[in-house]
Amino acid sequence: MRGESVVVVGAGQAGCQVAVSLREQGHRGPLTLIGDEKAAPYQRPPLTKAYLAGETDLAGLVLRQDSYYTDHGIQLVTGERVVGVDRSARVVVLGCARTISYDHLVFATGARPRPLPVPGAEHVLNLRTIADADAIRQKLEGRSGLDVVVIGGGFIGLEFAAVVRKLRHEVTVVETQPRVMQRAVSETTARHLTTRHRSEGVTVLTGTAVASVGDGFVELTDGTVLVADLVVAGTGVIPNVEIAQRSGLACDDGIVVDAHLRTVDQRVHAVGDCARFASPLTGGLARLESVQNATDQATSVASAILGAAEPYTALPWFWSDQYDVKLQIAGLTDGYDRTVTVGDPAEGRFSVFCFRGDRLLGVEACNRPIDFLMARRILEAGTSLTPEIVSQPGFDLRASQQQAA
């Protein structure tokens, strides 16, 4: 297996990590990494933060220097789109009609922005790729006081809003849900983030949606018309599954894989944003969009290709930086029915413990990194921690675990 050929379709965080992990774990066979962007594999999270703010450039985002791929015998193909996969012949077909054979194939095709289904959507920019970020930077460069409308109050939308506000532009965030980050965080955390944005002068509108976009304006469903020099959407993504689907693989909001991240074809895996995998945490299929998930799944698949397959059980975790707020989330909190807050949101340092019954699902830590680190350990170990324990006056997560040890 160490000498078999591997083709990785998708050169983002997950795809690059598959290639790196294969070489680190001793794979010696032909290894091809294919990306449809012209740039070498790079980090996406800084696009909404340091890159957009002009604090770093593309050289500061690349995951590996060009020499790494040459030195480690990784054939990096950039600016080429995969148009088909013939699983019976085990070949990948590129848009240029070139074919590449494989013994093992990994889909790391990621996701793309969800289209905005309103009139005038052509006036809206997305923020997913380096090209997207460059287009936005070009509109902002050397200017201040622009009216910027952000559609979507999720991770990307709020991070973008924070950076643009720091650049002294007028910012309005439009969110269809009753609160920002409705599907990602608790009401306590969402309220704190909203308050923080508003304290910086950002207008946050919830419970309303965009009806249409025109040249210089955004009309909302409640009849409000916003002046807009720039409109950017952060309304979620759609996994890129079309190539896998055409090759006969099962897809359902992602490429369906088992606990080992394998498709029904044992020589084909999927990782990262495009993979819908059997998760022990949810008891069903899950698809996660995070750097941690991408890199951990990539490492797991590399091991599987080399004959050391283990079920993927890594604990999910996420983060977001907005102004001076560092939000860190450990675990998956979907379906919680009770929360306990430790610390004081008014002071900007608190953690929200999310439970289903007496089971801890996850912890949202705002400027409390110790709570985040300890929560990860607790969740990974399956240690019992009930709402009653957390609700005790003066509860300290680190101290409680030290006593338990």
PDB file of C-alpha atoms in Angstrom, residues 42 59 90 105 122 144 152 164 210 219 256 274 282 296 308 334 375 400 403:
ATOM      1  CA  TYR A  42      -3.579  28.197   1.352  1.00  0.00           C
ATOM      2  CA  ALA A  59       2.773  34.303   0.938  1.00  0.00           C
ATOM      3  CA  ARG A  90      -9.586   4.064 -11.762  1.00  0.00           C
ATOM      4  CA  LEU A 105      -8.811   8.442  -4.628  1.00  0.00           C
ATOM      5  CA  GLU A 122     -25.039  39.660  -9.362  1.00  0.00           C
ATOM      6  CA  SER A 144     -13.186  54.886   4.243  1.00  0.00           C
ATOM      7  CA  GLY A 152     -25.734  36.731   6.970  1.00  0.00           C
ATOM      8  CA  VAL A 164     -14.537  46.231   7.800  1.00  0.00           C
ATOM      9  CA  VAL A 210     -32.990  40.609   1.610  1.00  0.00           C
ATOM     10  CA  GLU A 219     -34.053  46.257  -0.171  1.00  0.00           C
ATOM     11  CA  VAL A 256     -21.641   9.931   2.139  1.00  0.00           C
ATOM     12  CA  CYS A 274     -17.584  17.839   1.307  1.00  0.00           C
ATOM     13  CA  THR A 282     -24.563  12.622  16.664  1.00  0.00           C
ATOM     14  CA  ASP A 296      -8.013  15.509  11.450  1.00  0.00           C
ATOM     15  CA  ALA A 308      -4.069   1.419   9.564  1.00  0.00           C
ATOM     16  CA  ASP A 334     -27.013  20.856  18.478  1.00  0.00           C
ATOM     17  CA  ALA A 375     -13.731  21.312  28.082  1.00  0.00           C
ATOM     18  CA  SER A 400     -12.921  20.917  39.518  1.00  0.00           C
ATOM     19  CA  GLN A 403      -9.827  17.822  42.342  1.00  0.00           C
TER      20      GLN A 403
END
